[in-house]
Amino acid sequence: MTLARSEAVPDTSPFGFRQGSFDVTVLSDGHFALPAAIVAPEATPDQWLDIERRLGGSAGTIRAHANIPLIQAGDDLILIDLGGGGKFQPTEGRLASSLAAAGHDREAITKVLLTHAHPDHVWGLLGIDDRPRFPNASYYVGAAEWDFWMDPDFTSSRPSVLHAFAIGAQRDLSAVRERIVLVQDGDDILPGLQAIATPGHTHGHMSYALAGPETLVVTGDVVTNQIVSFEHPAWRFGNDTDQEVGANTRQRFVDRAAVDRLLLLGYHFAYPGLGRVERSGNEYRYVPAHV
Ligand SMILES: [Zn+2]
């Protein structure tokens, strides 16, 4: 039987490369389905069919990957985001096996940097025994992200559509409360590894820049799709908490990525998610860097 393109299983074995003084290995947490209403609610039916075809999607959904960089920096072993732990959709939650395939123990992780506290990025924090999966790590999160999700009055003061996300974020972040480091825009996590505030997808969303011959930015969800986020950066994204701020931040980020020739590592791009942005006039295009 020949698999349709959307059903084919991509090769997601650990993908390693050198970035300045860092060794980076992209680990897959798997993938999950996202519908048109979230990915591109402003697309016309014809535009959506084109997007779906180019992404190998089907039946009104596309496959969102979950690409997690593991960074070796001196004695530090760092993860950026933790995936969904299999609690979000059954096709994600592969981080632990990908880490083992790369030859590392979860006890060896010294730092976890969170871009934000959505399920597909943080619900992998706890194992099935409800204990932290990376027990020796410090956990870095944007100060505004912490304040937003950890508000004890969240369920009485925020829209009900966010309640399940908040309950999960409070469960996971509370479990490592003693190990939390709050981060502001421009903070250096290590020499050459810097937090960049990219708000809108969530209030305290952070991306992380790694110095090298070209700066590498681990984007998180400031850009979420290698077609829609670049070719239509002004479109609303259904899961942005503040859609106006999200669209403004995304447009500035995409333009800067093109002008500054940034290397990007996109969490949800086709594995392993490395690419650059090309600008032609006012139009942008994502170009994979790993093929
Ligand atoms: Zn995400």
mmCIF file of N, CA, C and O in Angstrom, residues 218-277:
data_model
loop_
_atom_site.group_PDB
_atom_site.id
_atom_site.type_symbol
_atom_site.label_atom_id
_atom_site.label_comp_id
_atom_site.label_asym_id
_atom_site.label_seq_id
_atom_site.Cartn_x
_atom_site.Cartn_y
_atom_site.Cartn_z
ATOM 1 N N VAL A 218 15.460 30.433 18.232
ATOM 2 C CA VAL A 218 14.478 29.392 18.524
ATOM 3 C C VAL A 218 13.169 30.135 18.748
ATOM 4 O O VAL A 218 13.023 30.860 19.731
ATOM 5 N N THR A 219 12.236 29.982 17.790
ATOM 6 C CA THR A 219 11.135 30.945 17.699
ATOM 7 C C THR A 219 10.033 30.727 18.714
ATOM 8 O O THR A 219 9.351 31.679 19.072
ATOM 9 N N GLY A 220 9.832 29.469 19.179
ATOM 10 C CA GLY A 220 8.559 29.203 19.845
ATOM 11 C C GLY A 220 7.435 29.496 18.866
ATOM 12 O O GLY A 220 7.568 29.267 17.656
ATOM 13 N N ASP A 221 6.330 30.075 19.356
ATOM 14 C CA ASP A 221 5.153 30.259 18.501
ATOM 15 C C ASP A 221 4.946 31.702 18.051
ATOM 16 O O ASP A 221 3.830 32.084 17.707
ATOM 17 N N VAL A 222 6.016 32.500 18.008
ATOM 18 C CA VAL A 222 5.867 33.816 17.374
ATOM 19 C C VAL A 222 5.590 33.617 15.884
ATOM 20 O O VAL A 222 4.886 34.407 15.250
ATOM 21 N N VAL A 223 6.120 32.543 15.315
ATOM 22 C CA VAL A 223 5.735 32.044 13.994
ATOM 23 C C VAL A 223 5.378 30.570 14.172
ATOM 24 O O VAL A 223 6.090 29.842 14.850
ATOM 25 N N THR A 224 4.271 30.146 13.586
ATOM 26 C CA THR A 224 3.753 28.811 13.897
ATOM 27 C C THR A 224 3.649 27.895 12.689
ATOM 28 O O THR A 224 3.416 26.704 12.854
ATOM 29 N N ASN A 225 3.809 28.458 11.506
ATOM 30 C CA ASN A 225 3.572 27.649 10.310
ATOM 31 C C ASN A 225 4.457 28.174 9.197
ATOM 32 O O ASN A 225 4.495 29.387 8.954
ATOM 33 N N GLN A 226 5.162 27.278 8.514
ATOM 34 C CA GLN A 226 6.182 27.759 7.564
ATOM 35 C C GLN A 226 5.586 28.389 6.314
ATOM 36 O O GLN A 226 6.304 29.008 5.538
ATOM 37 N N ILE A 227 4.315 28.258 6.090
ATOM 38 C CA ILE A 227 3.673 28.978 4.984
ATOM 39 C C ILE A 227 2.902 30.190 5.503
ATOM 40 O O ILE A 227 3.196 31.335 5.166
ATOM 41 N N VAL A 228 1.936 29.947 6.382
ATOM 42 C CA VAL A 228 1.007 31.012 6.777
ATOM 43 C C VAL A 228 1.726 32.144 7.515
ATOM 44 O O VAL A 228 1.506 33.327 7.232
ATOM 45 N N SER A 229 2.619 31.822 8.449
ATOM 46 C CA SER A 229 3.256 32.864 9.269
ATOM 47 C C SER A 229 4.145 33.785 8.445
ATOM 48 O O SER A 229 4.369 34.936 8.835
ATOM 49 N N PHE A 230 4.654 33.308 7.316
ATOM 50 C CA PHE A 230 5.584 34.098 6.504
ATOM 51 C C PHE A 230 4.887 34.748 5.306
ATOM 52 O O PHE A 230 5.176 35.883 4.968
ATOM 53 N N GLU A 231 3.997 34.020 4.666
ATOM 54 C CA GLU A 231 3.341 34.571 3.480
ATOM 55 C C GLU A 231 2.141 35.439 3.842
ATOM 56 O O GLU A 231 1.702 36.268 3.046
ATOM 57 N N HIS A 232 1.621 35.244 5.060
ATOM 58 C CA HIS A 232 0.484 36.042 5.537
ATOM 59 C C HIS A 232 0.703 36.437 6.999
ATOM 60 O O HIS A 232 -0.115 36.102 7.871
ATOM 61 N N PRO A 233 1.807 37.126 7.316
ATOM 62 C CA PRO A 233 2.115 37.390 8.733
ATOM 63 C C PRO A 233 1.082 38.273 9.431
ATOM 64 O O PRO A 233 1.001 38.253 10.670
ATOM 65 N N ALA A 234 0.282 39.025 8.666
ATOM 66 C CA ALA A 234 -0.721 39.900 9.281
ATOM 67 C C ALA A 234 -2.006 39.154 9.632
ATOM 68 O O ALA A 234 -2.849 39.694 10.357
ATOM 69 N N TRP A 235 -2.182 37.937 9.116
ATOM 70 C CA TRP A 235 -3.397 37.170 9.442
ATOM 71 C C TRP A 235 -3.414 36.836 10.929
ATOM 72 O O TRP A 235 -2.375 36.558 11.543
ATOM 73 N N ARG A 236 -4.625 36.832 11.481
ATOM 74 C CA ARG A 236 -4.779 36.365 12.863
ATOM 75 C C ARG A 236 -4.448 34.871 12.934
ATOM 76 O O ARG A 236 -4.677 34.123 11.987
ATOM 77 N N PHE A 237 -3.910 34.464 14.082
ATOM 78 C CA PHE A 237 -3.698 33.037 14.351
ATOM 79 C C PHE A 237 -4.659 32.669 15.480
ATOM 80 O O PHE A 237 -4.721 33.348 16.508
ATOM 81 N N GLY A 238 -5.428 31.599 15.283
ATOM 82 C CA GLY A 238 -6.530 31.302 16.193
ATOM 83 C C GLY A 238 -6.142 31.099 17.643
ATOM 84 O O GLY A 238 -6.946 31.356 18.544
ATOM 85 N N ASN A 239 -4.915 30.648 17.887
ATOM 86 C CA ASN A 239 -4.513 30.378 19.273
ATOM 87 C C ASN A 239 -3.713 31.510 19.906
ATOM 88 O O ASN A 239 -3.163 31.321 20.997
ATOM 89 N N ASP A 240 -3.620 32.671 19.258
ATOM 90 C CA ASP A 240 -2.955 33.809 19.902
ATOM 91 C C ASP A 240 -3.874 34.385 20.977
ATOM 92 O O ASP A 240 -5.041 34.692 20.710
ATOM 93 N N THR A 241 -3.352 34.558 22.172
ATOM 94 C CA THR A 241 -4.175 35.101 23.257
ATOM 95 C C THR A 241 -4.595 36.530 22.938
ATOM 96 O O THR A 241 -5.743 36.910 23.123
ATOM 97 N N ASP A 242 -3.650 37.344 22.464
ATOM 98 C CA ASP A 242 -3.963 38.695 22.011
ATOM 99 C C ASP A 242 -3.652 38.748 20.514
ATOM 100 O O ASP A 242 -2.493 38.870 20.111
ATOM 101 N N GLN A 243 -4.697 38.653 19.687
ATOM 102 C CA GLN A 243 -4.467 38.440 18.260
ATOM 103 C C GLN A 243 -3.875 39.671 17.583
ATOM 104 O O GLN A 243 -3.089 39.535 16.634
ATOM 105 N N GLU A 244 -4.216 40.860 18.075
ATOM 106 C CA GLU A 244 -3.667 42.065 17.461
ATOM 107 C C GLU A 244 -2.178 42.201 17.791
ATOM 108 O O GLU A 244 -1.343 42.435 16.901
ATOM 109 N N VAL A 245 -1.842 42.058 19.054
ATOM 110 C CA VAL A 245 -0.427 42.122 19.449
ATOM 111 C C VAL A 245 0.347 40.995 18.774
ATOM 112 O O VAL A 245 1.471 41.190 18.290
ATOM 113 N N GLY A 246 -0.262 39.803 18.710
ATOM 114 C CA GLY A 246 0.399 38.662 18.078
ATOM 115 C C GLY A 246 0.744 38.948 16.619
ATOM 116 O O GLY A 246 1.852 38.667 16.158
ATOM 117 N N ALA A 247 -0.213 39.525 15.874
ATOM 118 C CA ALA A 247 0.023 39.817 14.455
ATOM 119 C C ALA A 247 1.095 40.897 14.302
ATOM 120 O O ALA A 247 1.954 40.809 13.411
ATOM 121 N N ASN A 248 1.068 41.914 15.165
ATOM 122 C CA ASN A 248 2.091 42.971 15.086
ATOM 123 C C ASN A 248 3.477 42.419 15.385
ATOM 124 O O ASN A 248 4.452 42.717 14.682
ATOM 125 N N THR A 249 3.578 41.625 16.440
ATOM 126 C CA THR A 249 4.876 41.043 16.802
ATOM 127 C C THR A 249 5.386 40.138 15.677
ATOM 128 O O THR A 249 6.562 40.173 15.317
ATOM 129 N N ARG A 250 4.487 39.358 15.111
ATOM 130 C CA ARG A 250 4.877 38.415 14.052
ATOM 131 C C ARG A 250 5.397 39.169 12.818
ATOM 132 O O ARG A 250 6.428 38.807 12.244
ATOM 133 N N GLN A 251 4.701 40.250 12.428
ATOM 134 C CA GLN A 251 5.149 41.006 11.247
ATOM 135 C C GLN A 251 6.537 41.606 11.477
ATOM 136 O O GLN A 251 7.394 41.559 10.590
ATOM 137 N N ARG A 252 6.752 42.157 12.661
ATOM 138 C CA ARG A 252 8.083 42.735 12.949
ATOM 139 C C ARG A 252 9.152 41.645 12.969
ATOM 140 O O ARG A 252 10.263 41.816 12.473
ATOM 141 N N PHE A 253 8.801 40.510 13.573
ATOM 142 C CA PHE A 253 9.766 39.417 13.697
ATOM 143 C C PHE A 253 10.157 38.868 12.328
ATOM 144 O O PHE A 253 11.347 38.636 12.049
ATOM 145 N N VAL A 254 9.168 38.657 11.466
ATOM 146 C CA VAL A 254 9.441 38.098 10.132
ATOM 147 C C VAL A 254 10.310 39.055 9.327
ATOM 148 O O VAL A 254 11.272 38.647 8.663
ATOM 149 N N ASP A 255 10.016 40.360 9.420
ATOM 150 C CA ASP A 255 10.822 41.327 8.674
ATOM 151 C C ASP A 255 12.258 41.358 9.201
ATOM 152 O O ASP A 255 13.221 41.358 8.421
ATOM 153 N N ARG A 256 12.391 41.362 10.523
ATOM 154 C CA ARG A 256 13.740 41.367 11.103
ATOM 155 C C ARG A 256 14.506 40.099 10.715
ATOM 156 O O ARG A 256 15.708 40.139 10.405
ATOM 157 N N ALA A 257 13.819 38.971 10.711
ATOM 158 C CA ALA A 257 14.474 37.707 10.353
ATOM 159 C C ALA A 257 15.002 37.758 8.920
ATOM 160 O O ALA A 257 16.075 37.223 8.626
ATOM 161 N N ALA A 258 14.242 38.419 8.026
ATOM 162 C CA ALA A 258 14.685 38.537 6.632
ATOM 163 C C ALA A 258 15.854 39.510 6.525
ATOM 164 O O ALA A 258 16.880 39.207 5.903
ATOM 165 N N VAL A 259 15.726 40.682 7.136
ATOM 166 C CA VAL A 259 16.745 41.733 7.012
ATOM 167 C C VAL A 259 18.054 41.293 7.658
ATOM 168 O O VAL A 259 19.140 41.506 7.108
ATOM 169 N N ASP A 260 17.947 40.685 8.837
ATOM 170 C CA ASP A 260 19.153 40.294 9.587
ATOM 171 C C ASP A 260 19.663 38.900 9.199
ATOM 172 O O ASP A 260 20.633 38.419 9.810
ATOM 173 N N ARG A 261 19.008 38.264 8.233
ATOM 174 C CA ARG A 261 19.410 36.917 7.775
ATOM 175 C C ARG A 261 19.516 35.947 8.955
ATOM 176 O O ARG A 261 20.511 35.206 9.101
ATOM 177 N N LEU A 262 18.496 35.959 9.803
ATOM 178 C CA LEU A 262 18.491 35.058 10.952
ATOM 179 C C LEU A 262 18.253 33.625 10.486
ATOM 180 O O LEU A 262 17.500 33.381 9.537
ATOM 181 N N LEU A 263 18.874 32.706 11.187
ATOM 182 C CA LEU A 263 18.541 31.299 11.047
ATOM 183 C C LEU A 263 17.448 31.019 12.082
ATOM 184 O O LEU A 263 17.580 31.422 13.245
ATOM 185 N N LEU A 264 16.360 30.385 11.656
ATOM 186 C CA LEU A 264 15.238 30.138 12.558
ATOM 187 C C LEU A 264 15.104 28.643 12.840
ATOM 188 O O LEU A 264 15.353 27.816 11.964
ATOM 189 N N LEU A 265 14.711 28.343 14.065
ATOM 190 C CA LEU A 265 14.314 26.974 14.406
ATOM 191 C C LEU A 265 12.866 27.051 14.887
ATOM 192 O O LEU A 265 12.596 27.534 15.982
ATOM 193 N N GLY A 266 11.938 26.644 14.010
ATOM 194 C CA GLY A 266 10.507 26.782 14.298
ATOM 195 C C GLY A 266 9.962 25.543 14.984
ATOM 196 O O GLY A 266 10.143 24.428 14.507
ATOM 197 N N TYR A 267 9.283 25.756 16.073
ATOM 198 C CA TYR A 267 8.762 24.635 16.874
ATOM 199 C C TYR A 267 7.804 23.762 16.060
ATOM 200 O O TYR A 267 7.840 22.537 16.159
ATOM 201 N N HIS A 268 6.944 24.420 15.271
ATOM 202 C CA HIS A 268 5.897 23.667 14.574
ATOM 203 C C HIS A 268 6.167 23.466 13.091
ATOM 204 O O HIS A 268 5.308 22.945 12.380
ATOM 205 N N PHE A 269 7.336 23.885 12.611
ATOM 206 C CA PHE A 269 7.637 23.706 11.188
ATOM 207 C C PHE A 269 7.920 22.224 10.909
ATOM 208 O O PHE A 269 8.211 21.444 11.805
ATOM 209 N N ALA A 270 7.898 21.870 9.608
ATOM 210 C CA ALA A 270 8.251 20.511 9.227
ATOM 211 C C ALA A 270 9.621 20.171 9.819
ATOM 212 O O ALA A 270 10.563 20.972 9.733
ATOM 213 N N TYR A 271 9.729 18.999 10.444
ATOM 214 C CA TYR A 271 10.951 18.585 11.130
ATOM 215 C C TYR A 271 12.164 18.644 10.198
ATOM 216 O O TYR A 271 12.034 18.252 9.046
ATOM 217 N N PRO A 272 13.330 19.116 10.656
ATOM 218 C CA PRO A 272 13.634 19.606 12.006
ATOM 219 C C PRO A 272 13.367 21.088 12.220
ATOM 220 O O PRO A 272 13.671 21.601 13.293
ATOM 221 N N GLY A 273 12.799 21.770 11.232
ATOM 222 C CA GLY A 273 12.319 23.129 11.464
ATOM 223 C C GLY A 273 13.323 24.241 11.319
ATOM 224 O O GLY A 273 13.101 25.341 11.816
ATOM 225 N N LEU A 274 14.446 23.974 10.623
ATOM 226 C CA LEU A 274 15.471 25.009 10.427
ATOM 227 C C LEU A 274 15.258 25.709 9.095
ATOM 228 O O LEU A 274 15.102 25.056 8.056
ATOM 229 N N GLY A 275 15.282 27.045 9.110
ATOM 230 C CA GLY A 275 15.107 27.759 7.858
ATOM 231 C C GLY A 275 15.430 29.231 7.974
ATOM 232 O O GLY A 275 15.810 29.721 9.049
ATOM 233 N N ARG A 276 15.290 29.915 6.846
ATOM 234 C CA ARG A 276 15.526 31.364 6.781
ATOM 235 C C ARG A 276 14.336 32.015 6.088
ATOM 236 O O ARG A 276 13.477 31.322 5.539
ATOM 237 N N VAL A 277 14.331 33.340 6.106
ATOM 238 C CA VAL A 277 13.250 34.094 5.470
ATOM 239 C C VAL A 277 13.825 34.904 4.323
ATOM 240 O O VAL A 277 14.840 35.585 4.491
#
